[in-house]
mmCIF file with all atom_site columns, C-alpha atoms in Angstrom:
data_model
loop_
_atom_site.group_PDB
_atom_site.id
_atom_site.type_symbol
_atom_site.label_atom_id
_atom_site.label_alt_id
_atom_site.label_comp_id
_atom_site.label_asym_id
_atom_site.label_entity_id
_atom_site.label_seq_id
_atom_site.pdbx_PDB_ins_code
_atom_site.Cartn_x
_atom_site.Cartn_y
_atom_site.Cartn_z
_atom_site.occupancy
_atom_site.B_iso_or_equiv
_atom_site.pdbx_formal_charge
_atom_site.auth_seq_id
_atom_site.auth_comp_id
_atom_site.auth_asym_id
_atom_site.auth_atom_id
_atom_site.pdbx_PDB_model_num
ATOM 1   C CA . UNK D 1 1   ? -3.451  -16.264 -1.478  1.00 0.00 ? 27  UNK D CA 1
ATOM 2   C CA . UNK D 1 2   ? -6.397  -17.887 0.216   1.00 0.00 ? 28  UNK D CA 1
ATOM 3   C CA . UNK D 1 3   ? -9.613  -17.023 -1.659  1.00 0.00 ? 29  UNK D CA 1
ATOM 4   C CA . UNK D 1 4   ? -11.270 -16.278 1.677   1.00 0.00 ? 30  UNK D CA 1
ATOM 5   C CA . UNK D 1 5   ? -9.015  -13.250 2.126   1.00 0.00 ? 31  UNK D CA 1
ATOM 6   C CA . UNK D 1 6   ? -9.941  -11.639 -1.207  1.00 0.00 ? 32  UNK D CA 1
ATOM 7   C CA . UNK D 1 7   ? -12.220 -8.617  -1.025  1.00 0.00 ? 33  UNK D CA 1
ATOM 8   C CA . UNK D 1 8   ? -13.020 -7.445  -4.554  1.00 0.00 ? 34  UNK D CA 1
ATOM 9   C CA . UNK D 1 9   ? -14.478 -4.148  -3.359  1.00 0.00 ? 35  UNK D CA 1
ATOM 10  C CA . UNK D 1 10  ? -11.106 -3.190  -1.889  1.00 0.00 ? 36  UNK D CA 1
ATOM 11  C CA . UNK D 1 11  ? -9.466  -3.702  -5.306  1.00 0.00 ? 37  UNK D CA 1
ATOM 12  C CA . UNK D 1 12  ? -11.580 -0.983  -6.929  1.00 0.00 ? 38  UNK D CA 1
ATOM 13  C CA . UNK D 1 13  ? -9.976  2.348   -7.693  1.00 0.00 ? 39  UNK D CA 1
ATOM 14  C CA . UNK D 1 14  ? -11.811 5.344   -6.295  1.00 0.00 ? 40  UNK D CA 1
ATOM 15  C CA . UNK D 1 15  ? -11.654 9.028   -7.217  1.00 0.00 ? 41  UNK D CA 1
ATOM 16  C CA . UNK D 1 16  ? -9.134  11.166  -5.347  1.00 0.00 ? 42  UNK D CA 1
ATOM 17  C CA . UNK D 1 17  ? -10.576 12.119  -1.980  1.00 0.00 ? 43  UNK D CA 1
ATOM 18  C CA . UNK D 1 18  ? -9.310  15.688  -2.207  1.00 0.00 ? 44  UNK D CA 1
ATOM 19  C CA . UNK D 1 19  ? -11.569 16.255  -5.241  1.00 0.00 ? 45  UNK D CA 1
ATOM 20  C CA . UNK D 1 20  ? -14.729 14.802  -3.694  1.00 0.00 ? 46  UNK D CA 1
ATOM 21  C CA . UNK D 1 21  ? -17.548 16.433  -1.793  1.00 0.00 ? 47  UNK D CA 1
ATOM 22  C CA . UNK D 1 22  ? -17.396 15.794  1.945   1.00 0.00 ? 48  UNK D CA 1
ATOM 23  C CA . UNK D 1 23  ? -20.507 13.557  1.852   1.00 0.00 ? 49  UNK D CA 1
ATOM 24  C CA . UNK D 1 24  ? -18.786 11.213  -0.610  1.00 0.00 ? 50  UNK D CA 1
ATOM 25  C CA . UNK D 1 25  ? -15.622 11.041  1.516   1.00 0.00 ? 51  UNK D CA 1
ATOM 26  C CA . UNK D 1 26  ? -17.591 10.257  4.675   1.00 0.00 ? 52  UNK D CA 1
ATOM 27  C CA . UNK D 1 27  ? -19.604 7.512   2.961   1.00 0.00 ? 53  UNK D CA 1
ATOM 28  C CA . UNK D 1 28  ? -22.947 9.294   3.117   1.00 0.00 ? 54  UNK D CA 1
ATOM 29  C CA . UNK D 1 29  ? -23.107 9.219   -0.706  1.00 0.00 ? 55  UNK D CA 1
ATOM 30  C CA . UNK D 1 30  ? -21.743 6.867   -3.354  1.00 0.00 ? 56  UNK D CA 1
ATOM 31  C CA . UNK D 1 31  ? -18.123 7.766   -4.062  1.00 0.00 ? 57  UNK D CA 1
ATOM 32  C CA . UNK D 1 32  ? -18.739 7.623   -7.850  1.00 0.00 ? 58  UNK D CA 1
ATOM 33  C CA . UNK D 1 33  ? -22.284 8.890   -8.561  1.00 0.00 ? 59  UNK D CA 1
ATOM 34  C CA . UNK D 1 34  ? -23.474 10.589  -5.386  1.00 0.00 ? 60  UNK D CA 1
ATOM 35  C CA . UNK D 1 35  ? -26.546 8.360   -4.916  1.00 0.00 ? 61  UNK D CA 1
ATOM 36  C CA . UNK D 1 36  ? -27.428 6.485   -1.734  1.00 0.00 ? 62  UNK D CA 1
ATOM 37  C CA . UNK D 1 37  ? -24.641 3.967   -0.987  1.00 0.00 ? 63  UNK D CA 1
ATOM 38  C CA . UNK D 1 38  ? -25.446 0.316   -0.395  1.00 0.00 ? 64  UNK D CA 1
ATOM 39  C CA . UNK D 1 39  ? -22.040 -1.152  0.372   1.00 0.00 ? 65  UNK D CA 1
ATOM 40  C CA . UNK D 1 40  ? -18.691 -0.313  1.869   1.00 0.00 ? 66  UNK D CA 1
ATOM 41  C CA . UNK D 1 41  ? -15.710 -0.669  -0.436  1.00 0.00 ? 67  UNK D CA 1
ATOM 42  C CA . UNK D 1 42  ? -12.976 -0.809  2.142   1.00 0.00 ? 68  UNK D CA 1
ATOM 43  C CA . UNK D 1 43  ? -10.800 1.712   3.945   1.00 0.00 ? 69  UNK D CA 1
ATOM 44  C CA . UNK D 1 44  ? -8.478  3.980   1.958   1.00 0.00 ? 70  UNK D CA 1
ATOM 45  C CA . UNK D 1 45  ? -5.603  6.294   2.805   1.00 0.00 ? 71  UNK D CA 1
ATOM 46  C CA . UNK D 1 46  ? -5.445  9.658   1.051   1.00 0.00 ? 72  UNK D CA 1
ATOM 47  C CA . UNK D 1 47  ? -4.093  13.129  1.554   1.00 0.00 ? 73  UNK D CA 1
ATOM 48  C CA . UNK D 1 48  ? -7.072  15.312  2.433   1.00 0.00 ? 74  UNK D CA 1
ATOM 49  C CA . UNK D 1 49  ? -6.540  18.968  3.314   1.00 0.00 ? 75  UNK D CA 1
ATOM 50  C CA . UNK D 1 50  ? -2.784  18.364  3.401   1.00 0.00 ? 76  UNK D CA 1
ATOM 51  C CA . UNK D 1 51  ? -3.012  15.540  5.952   1.00 0.00 ? 77  UNK D CA 1
ATOM 52  C CA . UNK D 1 52  ? -2.850  11.779  5.376   1.00 0.00 ? 78  UNK D CA 1
ATOM 53  C CA . UNK D 1 53  ? -6.235  10.464  6.461   1.00 0.00 ? 79  UNK D CA 1
ATOM 54  C CA . UNK D 1 54  ? -8.048  7.139   6.561   1.00 0.00 ? 80  UNK D CA 1
ATOM 55  C CA . UNK D 1 55  ? -11.481 7.269   4.955   1.00 0.00 ? 81  UNK D CA 1
ATOM 56  C CA . UNK D 1 56  ? -14.254 4.762   4.310   1.00 0.00 ? 82  UNK D CA 1
ATOM 57  C CA . UNK D 1 57  ? -15.829 5.231   0.885   1.00 0.00 ? 83  UNK D CA 1
ATOM 58  C CA . UNK D 1 58  ? -19.151 3.580   0.093   1.00 0.00 ? 84  UNK D CA 1
ATOM 59  C CA . UNK D 1 59  ? -20.833 2.815   -3.209  1.00 0.00 ? 85  UNK D CA 1
ATOM 60  C CA . UNK D 1 60  ? -24.187 2.006   -4.736  1.00 0.00 ? 86  UNK D CA 1
ATOM 61  C CA . UNK D 1 61  ? -24.417 -1.524  -6.136  1.00 0.00 ? 87  UNK D CA 1
ATOM 62  C CA . UNK D 1 62  ? -24.593 -0.418  -9.768  1.00 0.00 ? 88  UNK D CA 1
ATOM 63  C CA . UNK D 1 63  ? -21.420 1.706   -9.558  1.00 0.00 ? 89  UNK D CA 1
ATOM 64  C CA . UNK D 1 64  ? -19.507 -1.001  -7.660  1.00 0.00 ? 90  UNK D CA 1
ATOM 65  C CA . UNK D 1 65  ? -20.577 -3.622  -10.222 1.00 0.00 ? 91  UNK D CA 1
ATOM 66  C CA . UNK D 1 66  ? -19.657 -1.400  -13.155 1.00 0.00 ? 92  UNK D CA 1
ATOM 67  C CA . UNK D 1 67  ? -16.230 -0.605  -11.691 1.00 0.00 ? 93  UNK D CA 1
ATOM 68  C CA . UNK D 1 68  ? -15.648 -4.284  -10.836 1.00 0.00 ? 94  UNK D CA 1
ATOM 69  C CA . UNK D 1 69  ? -16.432 -5.248  -14.446 1.00 0.00 ? 95  UNK D CA 1
ATOM 70  C CA . UNK D 1 70  ? -13.935 -2.651  -15.679 1.00 0.00 ? 96  UNK D CA 1
ATOM 71  C CA . UNK D 1 71  ? -11.195 -3.831  -13.293 1.00 0.00 ? 97  UNK D CA 1
ATOM 72  C CA . UNK D 1 72  ? -11.962 -7.490  -14.075 1.00 0.00 ? 98  UNK D CA 1
ATOM 73  C CA . UNK D 1 73  ? -11.475 -6.806  -17.797 1.00 0.00 ? 99  UNK D CA 1
ATOM 74  C CA . UNK D 1 74  ? -8.070  -5.284  -17.120 1.00 0.00 ? 100 UNK D CA 1
ATOM 75  C CA . UNK D 1 75  ? -7.135  -7.992  -14.645 1.00 0.00 ? 101 UNK D CA 1
ATOM 76  C CA . UNK D 1 76  ? -7.753  -11.025 -16.849 1.00 0.00 ? 102 UNK D CA 1
ATOM 77  C CA . UNK D 1 77  ? -5.686  -9.479  -19.660 1.00 0.00 ? 103 UNK D CA 1
ATOM 78  C CA . UNK D 1 78  ? -2.709  -8.745  -17.413 1.00 0.00 ? 104 UNK D CA 1
ATOM 79  C CA . UNK D 1 79  ? -2.665  -11.408 -14.677 1.00 0.00 ? 105 UNK D CA 1
ATOM 80  C CA . UNK D 1 80  ? -0.085  -14.134 -15.359 1.00 0.00 ? 106 UNK D CA 1
ATOM 81  C CA . UNK D 1 81  ? -1.986  -16.555 -13.094 1.00 0.00 ? 107 UNK D CA 1
ATOM 82  C CA . UNK D 1 82  ? -5.244  -16.327 -15.070 1.00 0.00 ? 108 UNK D CA 1
ATOM 83  C CA . UNK D 1 83  ? -5.840  -18.520 -18.107 1.00 0.00 ? 109 UNK D CA 1
ATOM 84  C CA . UNK D 1 84  ? -8.946  -19.554 -20.022 1.00 0.00 ? 110 UNK D CA 1
ATOM 85  C CA . UNK D 1 85  ? -9.460  -22.543 -17.741 1.00 0.00 ? 111 UNK D CA 1
ATOM 86  C CA . UNK D 1 86  ? -8.165  -21.400 -14.389 1.00 0.00 ? 112 UNK D CA 1
ATOM 87  C CA . UNK D 1 87  ? -8.652  -17.971 -12.851 1.00 0.00 ? 113 UNK D CA 1
ATOM 88  C CA . UNK D 1 88  ? -6.947  -16.587 -9.749  1.00 0.00 ? 114 UNK D CA 1
ATOM 89  C CA . UNK D 1 89  ? -8.923  -15.749 -6.583  1.00 0.00 ? 115 UNK D CA 1
ATOM 90  C CA . UNK D 1 90  ? -8.740  -12.021 -7.395  1.00 0.00 ? 116 UNK D CA 1
ATOM 91  C CA . UNK D 1 91  ? -10.369 -12.468 -10.804 1.00 0.00 ? 117 UNK D CA 1
ATOM 92  C CA . UNK D 1 92  ? -13.088 -14.749 -9.417  1.00 0.00 ? 118 UNK D CA 1
ATOM 93  C CA . UNK D 1 93  ? -13.922 -12.183 -6.715  1.00 0.00 ? 119 UNK D CA 1
ATOM 94  C CA . UNK D 1 94  ? -14.025 -9.316  -9.216  1.00 0.00 ? 120 UNK D CA 1
ATOM 95  C CA . UNK D 1 95  ? -16.201 -11.370 -11.573 1.00 0.00 ? 121 UNK D CA 1
ATOM 96  C CA . UNK D 1 96  ? -18.655 -12.149 -8.760  1.00 0.00 ? 122 UNK D CA 1
ATOM 97  C CA . UNK D 1 97  ? -18.904 -8.483  -7.755  1.00 0.00 ? 123 UNK D CA 1
ATOM 98  C CA . UNK D 1 98  ? -19.422 -7.465  -11.398 1.00 0.00 ? 124 UNK D CA 1
ATOM 99  C CA . UNK D 1 99  ? -22.304 -9.884  -11.962 1.00 0.00 ? 125 UNK D CA 1
ATOM 100 C CA . UNK D 1 100 ? -25.202 -7.604  -10.905 1.00 0.00 ? 126 UNK D CA 1
ATOM 101 C CA . UNK D 1 101 ? -24.281 -5.194  -13.692 1.00 0.00 ? 127 UNK D CA 1
ATOM 102 C CA . UNK D 1 102 ? -24.321 -7.800  -16.458 1.00 0.00 ? 128 UNK D CA 1
#
C-alpha cells in the first residue's frame, strides 16, 4: 500500500456507538474521554437505534495518541511485514500519531 493512503486515526478502535452519549457520536465531544475534540478520526459505520448509520467520531489529541500507542504495540508484534529494521506504512503512521503521548 502506498504510505500516502495510510490514515492512522482510521485504524483506531472506538467504543460502540450505541453505548455512547449523543454528543460523543456527533463529534461534539471526544469519543473516549468526553473532552473537547481536536481531531477527526475517520468515518465509522455502526448500528445505532437499530439502524446502520455512518458517524464521524472525533478525539482529543491525548486520547488519540494514547490509543495509537496501544494499537502500535499490538501491530508491531503481529504484523508479518514489520521487522526491527523495516516497518510497514501502517506501523509508521501509528507511531507518528502516538508520538505526542510519549
